[in-house]
Amino acid sequence: MASKSQYPILLVLLFFCGYAGSANSDDQVAQGKALATDRSKGNCLACHMIEDGVQPGNIGPPLLAMKLRFPERDMLKIQVCDATLRNPNSRMPPFCRHRILSEEEVELIVDYLYTL
Amino acid sequence: MRKAIAAVVLIGTTLLMYQTVFAGAEEDRLAFVKYYKTRFPDIPFAEYANGIYAIDSDARGQWLEIEEFPPYEFAVEQGQEWWEAVFENGKTLADCFPQQLDEIRVSYPRLDERLGEVVTLEMAINQCRTANDQPQLTYGGDEIIDITAFLAYQGRGKELEVRVPENDSRALAAYESGKRFYYSKRGQLNLACADCHVTSVGQLVRADRLSASLGHTTHFPVYRSKLGGMISLHKRFAGCVRDVRAKPFALQSTEFRNLEYFLSYMGNGLKVNGPGARK
Amino acid sequence: MRVLVSMTAMTTVLLLLVGCASDFEKRYAEAERMRMLAADAGAEWLQTEKLVSQAKKAAARGDMERASALLEIAQFQAETAIMQAQHEADAWAGRVVQ
């Protein structure tokens, strides 16, 4: 059992945990970026230019000003999750429908994309 | 009388169907050529025999340098030895091929009338071995690749002239099957050959530029620096299929032979220039 | 009395294990059947076969949780590949260069 003197520390920890759980924490963005870059995960760089990403492809549009292009977060999520919903012939893999990424992973990637 | 009318109608419909599909093959080819002409107005048709180097000016210089000391030369020399090797019965591979040496490469792929399916150069070599009581060569193995390298080298400069005989439903079916394969999305990544090599042609996947499918078959087998050895066309097909995370078909499977038939037909009129050298 | 209790407990555990195993066998056979159907359609994905065989290995060493998870992915992949092939049966024609 925690003694009374430990309560303030626990409170501080809880505060940070809560903060980490909120959207767009640095950690989530970093995880999203890692997923976006990983060749066996999002591999976004295969087709899209992204800020400092090395040797990007150019099949899809550059990933910038994402908040402007997708003011609704859900629309961006749908685009990453399954681009064939909007265009059945899309060359973008249906990441969720084919389970290339989990929904949680897509959330993290969208967090990251929204910082671009 | 009724029967006769029915028969005439049936024959008529069948002929019309063949006609449509056959016209389809040549129409397909013309549309294919026109598509790339529109995408790259400055690239002459003949250039497409050079594969990616037709449209990738950055990589072209390096390629031309490699071609000065061709890395496939050894395969060609080895291939010639295999070609001239005498079987126990005193015959050689050459005895199976009625064509001139420089005509063999462009005689394939073709629809074999007896088998009713597409026969590729590799398959014809193995058919010849069987006819001479020799064990089949493993597709993808050195010996058969070297022989095709030699025959490609001998056949350089001849134009692809693949035929889809209009009176042969089996040829039409094989062509259609290859065409369907080419345009169908497959694998976990949900991509068709055409998604990359038609729609996205010339664009970059990371640092690699996507080649045109026009001329995809002219330069095989190729020496791939990345792998440090020769690979066949079907091995390359398998690589692409794997890249979209689909299970590759076997080398010389019906699927890949039909795909080769379709792609070769698309390249009709281009000069073969194998073996090639690629990254 | 004690012996009876422990024997009952052991039997229950044994039955559960056998139950899990036969459930696994059934699901394994079903995943393999779907994979074959996908292959027949020329639509099998790259990793499905590997997933099925990894599931079998996991089950053989008693790791039923992992075996079950792997089978679930394999089954999903095979089913999705078949749906993909069914969709492509018409969709491919729309991509032909005109």
Coordinates of C-alpha atoms in Angstrom, one line a residue:
Chain A
M1 CA 0.0 0.0 0.0
A2 CA 1.2 3.5 -0.7
S3 CA 2.0 5.6 2.3
K4 CA 0.6 9.1 2.6
S5 CA 3.9 10.6 1.6
Q6 CA 3.8 8.9 -1.8
Y7 CA 0.4 10.4 -2.8
P8 CA 1.8 13.6 -4.4
I9 CA 4.2 11.5 -6.6
L10 CA 1.3 9.4 -7.7
L11 CA -0.7 12.5 -8.5
V12 CA 2.1 13.9 -10.6
L13 CA 2.4 10.5 -12.4
L14 CA -1.3 10.4 -13.0
F15 CA -1.2 13.9 -14.4
F16 CA 1.5 12.9 -16.9
C17 CA -0.3 9.6 -17.8
G18 CA -3.4 11.6 -18.5
Y19 CA -1.4 14.0 -20.6
A20 CA 0.2 11.2 -22.6
G21 CA -3.2 9.8 -23.2
S22 CA -4.5 13.0 -24.8
A23 CA -4.3 13.4 -28.6
N24 CA -1.1 14.7 -30.2
S25 CA 1.3 14.2 -27.5
D26 CA 4.9 14.2 -28.7
D27 CA 5.2 10.5 -28.0
Q28 CA 2.2 9.6 -30.1
V29 CA 3.4 11.8 -32.9
A30 CA 6.8 10.1 -32.7
Q31 CA 5.1 6.7 -32.8
G32 CA 3.0 7.8 -35.8
K33 CA 6.0 9.0 -37.6
A34 CA 7.8 5.8 -37.0
L35 CA 4.8 3.8 -38.4
A36 CA 4.5 6.1 -41.4
T37 CA 8.2 5.5 -42.3
D38 CA 8.5 1.8 -41.5
R39 CA 8.6 -0.2 -44.8
S40 CA 6.6 -3.1 -43.3
K41 CA 3.9 -0.7 -41.8
G42 CA 2.7 2.5 -43.4
N43 CA 5.6 2.9 -45.8
C44 CA 4.1 6.3 -46.7
L45 CA 7.5 7.4 -48.1
A46 CA 7.2 4.8 -50.9
C47 CA 4.7 7.1 -52.6
H48 CA 4.6 10.4 -50.7
M49 CA 7.1 13.2 -50.0
I50 CA 7.1 14.0 -46.3
E51 CA 9.1 16.8 -44.7
D52 CA 12.5 15.4 -43.8
G53 CA 11.9 11.8 -45.2
V54 CA 14.8 10.6 -47.3
Q55 CA 14.3 9.4 -50.9
P56 CA 10.5 9.8 -51.0
G57 CA 8.4 8.5 -53.9
N58 CA 6.1 10.8 -55.9
I59 CA 3.2 8.6 -56.9
G60 CA 0.8 10.3 -54.4
P61 CA 0.7 14.0 -53.5
P62 CA 3.2 15.4 -51.0
L63 CA 2.0 15.1 -47.4
L64 CA 1.8 18.7 -46.2
A65 CA -0.8 21.1 -44.9
M66 CA -2.9 18.1 -43.9
K67 CA -5.2 20.1 -41.5
L68 CA -6.0 22.4 -44.4
R69 CA -6.6 19.5 -46.8
F70 CA -8.6 17.4 -44.3
P71 CA -10.3 19.8 -41.9
E72 CA -12.2 16.8 -40.5
R73 CA -9.9 14.3 -38.8
D74 CA -12.2 11.5 -39.7
M75 CA -11.9 12.1 -43.4
L76 CA -8.1 11.8 -43.2
K77 CA -8.5 8.7 -41.2
I78 CA -10.8 7.2 -43.8
Q79 CA -8.3 8.1 -46.5
V80 CA -5.5 6.3 -44.7
C81 CA -7.8 3.4 -43.7
D82 CA -9.3 2.6 -47.1
A83 CA -8.7 4.9 -50.0
T84 CA -10.7 2.6 -52.3
L85 CA -13.9 3.9 -50.6
R86 CA -13.4 7.2 -52.4
N87 CA -11.9 5.7 -55.5
P88 CA -12.2 2.0 -56.1
N89 CA -9.2 2.1 -58.5
S90 CA -7.0 3.9 -56.0
R91 CA -3.4 2.8 -56.0
M92 CA -3.2 3.4 -52.2
P93 CA -3.4 0.1 -50.3
P94 CA -6.5 -0.3 -48.1
F95 CA -4.5 -0.3 -44.9
C96 CA -7.4 -1.2 -42.5
R97 CA -9.5 -3.4 -44.8
H98 CA -6.5 -5.5 -45.6
R99 CA -5.1 -5.3 -42.1
I100 CA -1.8 -3.8 -43.1
L101 CA -2.2 -1.5 -40.2
S102 CA -4.4 -1.7 -37.1
E103 CA -7.0 1.0 -36.4
E104 CA -4.8 2.1 -33.5
E105 CA -1.8 2.4 -35.7
V106 CA -3.8 4.5 -38.2
E107 CA -4.9 6.8 -35.3
L108 CA -1.2 7.4 -34.5
I109 CA -0.3 8.0 -38.1
V110 CA -3.2 10.5 -38.4
D111 CA -1.9 12.3 -35.3
Y112 CA 1.5 12.6 -37.0
L113 CA 0.0 13.6 -40.4
Y114 CA -1.9 16.4 -38.6
T115 CA 1.4 18.0 -37.6
L116 CA 2.5 18.3 -41.2
Chain B
M1 CA -33.6 -26.8 -91.9
R2 CA -34.0 -25.4 -88.4
K3 CA -30.9 -27.2 -87.4
A4 CA -29.0 -25.8 -90.3
I5 CA -30.1 -22.3 -89.4
A6 CA -29.1 -22.8 -85.8
A7 CA -25.7 -24.1 -86.9
V8 CA -25.1 -21.2 -89.2
V9 CA -26.1 -18.7 -86.4
L10 CA -23.8 -20.5 -84.0
I11 CA -20.9 -20.5 -86.3
G12 CA -21.6 -16.9 -87.2
T13 CA -21.7 -15.8 -83.6
T14 CA -18.5 -17.7 -82.7
L15 CA -16.7 -16.2 -85.7
L16 CA -17.9 -12.7 -84.7
M17 CA -16.7 -13.4 -81.1
Y18 CA -13.3 -14.4 -82.3
Q19 CA -13.2 -11.4 -84.6
T20 CA -14.1 -9.0 -81.7
V21 CA -11.5 -10.5 -79.3
F22 CA -8.9 -10.6 -82.0
A23 CA -9.6 -7.1 -83.1
G24 CA -9.3 -6.5 -79.4
A25 CA -5.7 -7.8 -79.2
E26 CA -4.5 -5.4 -81.9
E27 CA -6.7 -2.6 -80.6
D28 CA -5.3 -3.2 -77.2
R29 CA -1.7 -2.9 -78.5
L30 CA -2.4 0.3 -80.4
A31 CA -4.0 1.8 -77.4
F32 CA -1.1 0.7 -75.2
V33 CA 1.5 2.3 -77.6
K34 CA -0.6 5.4 -77.8
Y35 CA -0.9 5.7 -74.0
Y36 CA 2.9 5.8 -73.6
K37 CA 3.3 8.1 -76.5
T38 CA 1.0 10.5 -74.8
R39 CA 2.8 10.2 -71.5
F40 CA 6.3 10.6 -73.0
P41 CA 5.8 12.4 -76.3
D42 CA 9.6 12.8 -76.8
I43 CA 10.5 9.1 -76.4
P44 CA 10.7 7.3 -79.8
F45 CA 8.9 3.9 -80.0
A46 CA 12.0 1.9 -80.5
E47 CA 13.5 3.2 -77.2
Y48 CA 11.0 1.2 -75.2
A49 CA 13.1 -1.9 -75.9
N50 CA 15.6 -0.5 -73.3
G51 CA 13.1 -0.8 -70.5
I52 CA 13.4 1.7 -67.7
Y53 CA 16.4 3.4 -69.4
A54 CA 14.0 4.6 -72.1
I55 CA 12.5 7.0 -69.6
D56 CA 15.0 7.3 -66.8
S57 CA 17.7 9.6 -68.1
D58 CA 19.4 9.8 -64.7
A59 CA 20.1 6.0 -64.6
R60 CA 20.8 5.8 -68.3
G61 CA 24.4 6.9 -68.1
Q62 CA 25.3 4.4 -65.5
W63 CA 23.6 1.7 -67.5
L64 CA 25.5 2.5 -70.7
E65 CA 28.8 2.3 -68.7
I66 CA 27.9 -1.1 -67.5
E67 CA 27.1 -2.2 -71.0
E68 CA 30.7 -1.4 -72.0
F69 CA 31.8 -4.5 -70.1
P70 CA 28.6 -6.5 -70.2
P71 CA 28.0 -8.6 -67.0
Y72 CA 25.9 -11.1 -68.9
E73 CA 28.8 -12.1 -71.3
F74 CA 29.7 -15.1 -69.3
A75 CA 26.1 -16.4 -69.4
V76 CA 26.1 -16.0 -73.2
E77 CA 29.3 -18.0 -73.5
Q78 CA 28.1 -20.7 -71.2
G79 CA 24.8 -20.8 -73.0
Q80 CA 26.6 -21.4 -76.3
E81 CA 28.4 -24.4 -74.8
W82 CA 25.1 -25.9 -73.6
W83 CA 23.5 -25.2 -77.0
E84 CA 26.2 -27.1 -78.8
A85 CA 26.5 -29.9 -76.3
V86 CA 25.8 -33.3 -78.0
F87 CA 23.2 -35.6 -76.4
E88 CA 23.8 -39.3 -76.1
N89 CA 21.8 -39.9 -79.3
G90 CA 24.2 -37.6 -81.2
K91 CA 21.7 -34.7 -81.5
T92 CA 21.8 -31.2 -80.1
L93 CA 19.2 -28.6 -79.0
A94 CA 19.6 -27.0 -82.4
D95 CA 18.0 -30.1 -84.0
C96 CA 14.7 -29.3 -82.3
F97 CA 14.5 -25.8 -83.8
P98 CA 13.7 -25.5 -87.5
Q99 CA 14.4 -21.7 -87.5
Q100 CA 17.6 -19.9 -88.2
L101 CA 19.6 -19.4 -85.0
D102 CA 18.8 -15.6 -85.0
E103 CA 15.0 -16.3 -85.4
I104 CA 14.5 -18.6 -82.5
R105 CA 14.2 -15.9 -79.8
V106 CA 11.4 -14.0 -81.5
S107 CA 9.5 -17.3 -82.4
Y108 CA 8.4 -17.4 -78.7
P109 CA 6.1 -17.1 -76.9
R110 CA 3.7 -18.8 -79.2
L111 CA 0.6 -20.9 -79.0
D112 CA 1.5 -24.5 -79.5
E113 CA -1.2 -26.1 -81.7
R114 CA -0.8 -29.5 -80.4
L115 CA -0.7 -28.6 -76.7
G116 CA -3.2 -25.8 -77.0
E117 CA -1.3 -23.6 -74.6
V118 CA 1.4 -20.9 -74.7
V119 CA 4.9 -22.3 -75.1
T120 CA 7.8 -20.1 -74.1
L121 CA 11.4 -20.4 -75.1
E122 CA 12.3 -22.0 -71.8
M123 CA 9.5 -24.6 -72.3
A124 CA 10.6 -25.3 -75.8
I125 CA 14.1 -26.1 -74.6
N126 CA 12.8 -28.5 -72.1
Q127 CA 10.4 -30.1 -74.6
C128 CA 13.5 -30.7 -76.8
R129 CA 15.3 -32.3 -73.9
T130 CA 12.4 -34.6 -73.2
A131 CA 12.3 -35.6 -76.9
N132 CA 15.9 -36.5 -76.6
D133 CA 15.5 -38.5 -73.4
Q134 CA 17.2 -35.9 -71.3
P135 CA 16.0 -34.8 -67.9
Q136 CA 14.2 -31.5 -67.7
L137 CA 16.2 -28.5 -66.6
T138 CA 15.0 -26.6 -63.5
Y139 CA 13.4 -23.3 -64.5
G140 CA 15.4 -20.5 -62.8
G141 CA 18.6 -22.7 -62.8
D142 CA 21.8 -21.5 -64.5
E143 CA 21.7 -23.9 -67.5
I144 CA 18.4 -22.9 -68.9
I145 CA 18.9 -19.2 -68.3
D146 CA 22.3 -19.3 -70.0
I147 CA 20.8 -21.0 -73.0
T148 CA 18.1 -18.3 -73.3
A149 CA 20.8 -15.7 -72.8
F150 CA 22.7 -17.1 -75.8
L151 CA 19.6 -17.3 -77.9
A152 CA 18.5 -13.8 -77.0
Y153 CA 22.0 -12.6 -77.9
Q154 CA 21.8 -14.3 -81.3
G155 CA 18.4 -12.9 -81.9
R156 CA 19.2 -9.3 -81.1
G157 CA 17.7 -6.8 -83.6
K158 CA 14.8 -9.0 -84.6
E159 CA 11.4 -7.6 -84.0
L160 CA 8.8 -9.2 -81.7
E161 CA 6.0 -10.6 -83.8
V162 CA 3.8 -12.5 -81.4
R163 CA 0.7 -13.9 -83.0
V164 CA -2.7 -14.5 -81.5
P165 CA -4.2 -16.6 -84.3
E166 CA -7.8 -15.4 -84.8
N167 CA -9.1 -18.8 -85.6
D168 CA -7.8 -20.4 -82.4
S169 CA -10.0 -20.0 -79.4
R170 CA -7.2 -21.3 -77.1
A171 CA -4.8 -18.5 -78.2
L172 CA -7.5 -16.0 -77.6
A173 CA -8.3 -17.5 -74.1
A174 CA -4.5 -17.4 -73.3
Y175 CA -4.2 -13.8 -74.4
E176 CA -7.3 -12.8 -72.4
S177 CA -6.1 -14.6 -69.3
G178 CA -2.7 -12.7 -69.5
K179 CA -4.5 -9.4 -70.0
R180 CA -6.8 -10.1 -67.1
F181 CA -3.8 -11.0 -64.9
Y182 CA -2.1 -7.7 -65.9
Y183 CA -5.1 -5.5 -65.0
S184 CA -6.2 -7.3 -61.8
K185 CA -5.4 -6.0 -58.4
R186 CA -3.9 -8.7 -56.2
G187 CA -2.1 -9.2 -52.9
Q188 CA -2.4 -7.5 -49.5
L189 CA -1.3 -4.2 -51.1
N190 CA -4.1 -4.5 -53.6
L191 CA -2.1 -3.5 -56.7
A192 CA -2.4 -4.5 -60.4
C193 CA 0.6 -4.6 -62.7
A194 CA -1.1 -1.7 -64.6
D195 CA -1.4 0.4 -61.4
C196 CA 2.4 0.8 -61.3
H197 CA 3.5 0.3 -64.9
V198 CA 0.7 2.1 -66.7
T199 CA -1.0 4.6 -64.3
S200 CA 2.2 5.5 -62.3
V201 CA 4.8 4.9 -65.1
G202 CA 7.8 7.1 -64.7
Q203 CA 7.0 8.0 -61.2
L204 CA 9.2 7.1 -58.2
V205 CA 8.6 4.4 -55.5
R206 CA 11.1 5.6 -53.0
A207 CA 14.2 6.0 -55.2
D208 CA 13.1 3.6 -58.0
R209 CA 11.5 4.8 -61.2
L210 CA 8.6 2.7 -62.5
S211 CA 9.2 1.3 -66.0
A212 CA 6.8 1.2 -68.9
S213 CA 5.3 -2.2 -69.7
L214 CA 5.8 -1.5 -73.4
G215 CA 9.0 -3.4 -74.0
H216 CA 9.0 -5.3 -70.7
T217 CA 9.9 -8.6 -72.4
T218 CA 12.4 -7.5 -75.0
H219 CA 15.6 -7.6 -72.9
F220 CA 15.3 -10.8 -70.8
P221 CA 17.0 -12.7 -69.4
V222 CA 18.8 -9.9 -67.5
Y223 CA 21.8 -9.7 -65.3
R224 CA 20.8 -8.0 -62.0
S225 CA 23.6 -6.3 -60.2
K226 CA 21.5 -6.3 -57.0
L227 CA 21.4 -10.1 -57.1
G228 CA 24.8 -10.6 -58.8
G229 CA 23.3 -13.0 -61.3
M230 CA 21.0 -13.6 -64.3
I231 CA 17.3 -13.8 -63.8
S232 CA 14.5 -14.9 -66.2
L233 CA 11.4 -12.9 -67.1
H234 CA 9.2 -15.2 -64.9
K235 CA 11.6 -14.7 -61.9
R236 CA 11.0 -10.9 -62.4
F237 CA 7.2 -11.5 -62.5
A238 CA 7.5 -13.4 -59.3
G239 CA 9.4 -10.5 -57.7
C240 CA 6.7 -8.0 -58.6
V241 CA 3.9 -10.3 -57.4
R242 CA 5.8 -10.7 -54.1
D243 CA 6.2 -6.9 -53.8
V244 CA 2.4 -6.5 -53.7
R245 CA 2.4 -9.2 -51.1
A246 CA 0.7 -11.9 -53.2
K247 CA 1.9 -15.5 -53.4
P248 CA 4.0 -15.7 -56.6
F249 CA 3.1 -18.3 -59.2
A250 CA 5.6 -21.0 -60.2
L251 CA 8.1 -20.1 -63.0
Q252 CA 6.6 -21.3 -66.3
S253 CA 3.1 -21.6 -64.7
T254 CA 0.1 -21.2 -67.0
E255 CA -0.5 -17.8 -65.3
F256 CA 3.0 -16.4 -66.0
R257 CA 3.2 -17.9 -69.5
N258 CA -0.1 -16.2 -70.4
L259 CA 1.1 -13.0 -68.9
E260 CA 4.3 -13.3 -71.0
Y261 CA 2.1 -13.9 -74.1
F262 CA 0.0 -10.7 -73.4
L263 CA 3.0 -8.5 -72.6
S264 CA 5.0 -9.8 -75.6
Y265 CA 2.1 -9.1 -77.9
M266 CA 1.9 -5.5 -76.5
G267 CA 5.6 -5.2 -77.4
N268 CA 5.2 -6.3 -81.0
G269 CA 7.3 -4.3 -83.4
L270 CA 10.0 -3.6 -80.8
K271 CA 13.5 -5.2 -81.4
V272 CA 14.6 -7.8 -78.9
N273 CA 17.9 -6.8 -77.3
G274 CA 18.5 -9.4 -74.6
P275 CA 20.3 -10.3 -72.5
G276 CA 20.1 -7.0 -70.5
A277 CA 21.8 -5.5 -67.5
R278 CA 19.8 -4.0 -64.7
K279 CA 20.3 -2.6 -61.3
Chain C
M1 CA -12.3 -37.7 -1.1
R2 CA -9.1 -35.8 -1.9
V3 CA -8.1 -38.2 -4.6
L4 CA -11.6 -37.9 -6.1
V5 CA -11.4 -34.1 -6.2
S6 CA -7.9 -34.1 -7.8
M7 CA -8.9 -36.8 -10.3
T8 CA -12.0 -34.8 -11.3
A9 CA -9.9 -31.7 -11.6
M10 CA -7.3 -33.5 -13.7
T11 CA -10.0 -35.0 -16.0
T12 CA -11.5 -31.6 -16.4
V13 CA -8.2 -30.1 -17.4
L14 CA -7.5 -33.0 -19.8
L15 CA -10.9 -32.7 -21.4
L16 CA -10.4 -28.9 -21.8
L17 CA -7.0 -29.5 -23.4
V18 CA -8.5 -32.1 -25.8
G19 CA -11.4 -29.8 -26.5
C20 CA -9.1 -26.9 -27.3
A21 CA -6.9 -29.1 -29.5
S22 CA -9.9 -30.5 -31.5
D23 CA -11.3 -27.0 -31.8
F24 CA -7.9 -26.0 -33.1
E25 CA -7.9 -28.9 -35.6
K26 CA -11.2 -27.8 -36.9
R27 CA -10.2 -24.2 -37.2
Y28 CA -6.9 -25.2 -38.8
A29 CA -8.7 -27.3 -41.4
E30 CA -11.1 -24.4 -42.2
A31 CA -8.2 -21.9 -42.6
E32 CA -6.4 -24.3 -44.8
R33 CA -9.5 -24.9 -46.9
M34 CA -10.0 -21.2 -47.4
R35 CA -6.4 -20.7 -48.3
M36 CA -6.7 -23.4 -51.0
L37 CA -9.9 -21.7 -52.3
A38 CA -7.9 -18.4 -52.5
A39 CA -5.1 -20.2 -54.3
D40 CA -7.6 -21.7 -56.7
A41 CA -8.8 -18.2 -57.5
G42 CA -5.2 -17.3 -58.1
A43 CA -5.5 -14.7 -55.3
E44 CA -3.6 -16.1 -52.3
W45 CA -1.6 -13.6 -50.4
L46 CA 2.1 -13.8 -49.6
Q47 CA 2.1 -14.7 -46.0
T48 CA -1.1 -16.8 -45.5
E49 CA 0.6 -20.2 -45.9
K50 CA 3.3 -19.2 -43.5
L51 CA 0.7 -18.0 -40.9
V52 CA -1.1 -21.4 -41.1
S53 CA 2.1 -23.4 -40.6
Q54 CA 3.3 -21.1 -37.8
A55 CA -0.1 -21.7 -36.1
K56 CA 0.4 -25.4 -36.4
K57 CA 3.9 -25.2 -34.8
A58 CA 2.6 -23.0 -32.0
A59 CA -0.2 -25.5 -31.3
A60 CA 2.3 -28.4 -31.3
R61 CA 4.3 -26.7 -28.5
G62 CA 1.1 -26.0 -26.6
D63 CA 0.9 -22.3 -27.1
M64 CA -2.8 -22.3 -28.0
E65 CA -3.2 -18.6 -27.6
R66 CA -0.6 -17.8 -30.2
A67 CA -1.8 -20.6 -32.4
S68 CA -5.4 -19.2 -32.3
A69 CA -4.3 -15.6 -33.0
L70 CA -2.2 -16.7 -36.0
L71 CA -5.0 -18.8 -37.4
E72 CA -7.4 -15.9 -37.1
I73 CA -5.1 -13.8 -39.3
A74 CA -4.7 -16.6 -41.8
Q75 CA -8.4 -17.1 -42.0
F76 CA -8.9 -13.4 -42.4
Q77 CA -6.3 -13.2 -45.2
A78 CA -7.7 -16.1 -47.1
E79 CA -11.3 -14.8 -46.9
T80 CA -10.2 -11.3 -47.9
A81 CA -8.2 -12.6 -50.8
I82 CA -11.2 -14.5 -52.1
M83 CA -13.4 -11.4 -51.8
Q84 CA -10.7 -9.4 -53.7
A85 CA -10.7 -12.0 -56.5
Q86 CA -14.5 -11.8 -56.7
H87 CA -14.4 -8.0 -56.9
E88 CA -11.7 -8.1 -59.5
A89 CA -13.7 -10.6 -61.7
D90 CA -15.4 -7.4 -63.1
A91 CA -13.3 -4.6 -61.8
W92 CA -10.1 -5.4 -63.9
A93 CA -11.8 -4.6 -67.2
G94 CA -12.3 -1.0 -66.1
R95 CA -8.6 -0.5 -66.0
V96 CA -7.8 -1.6 -69.5
V97 CA -6.0 1.1 -71.5
Q98 CA -8.4 2.5 -74.1

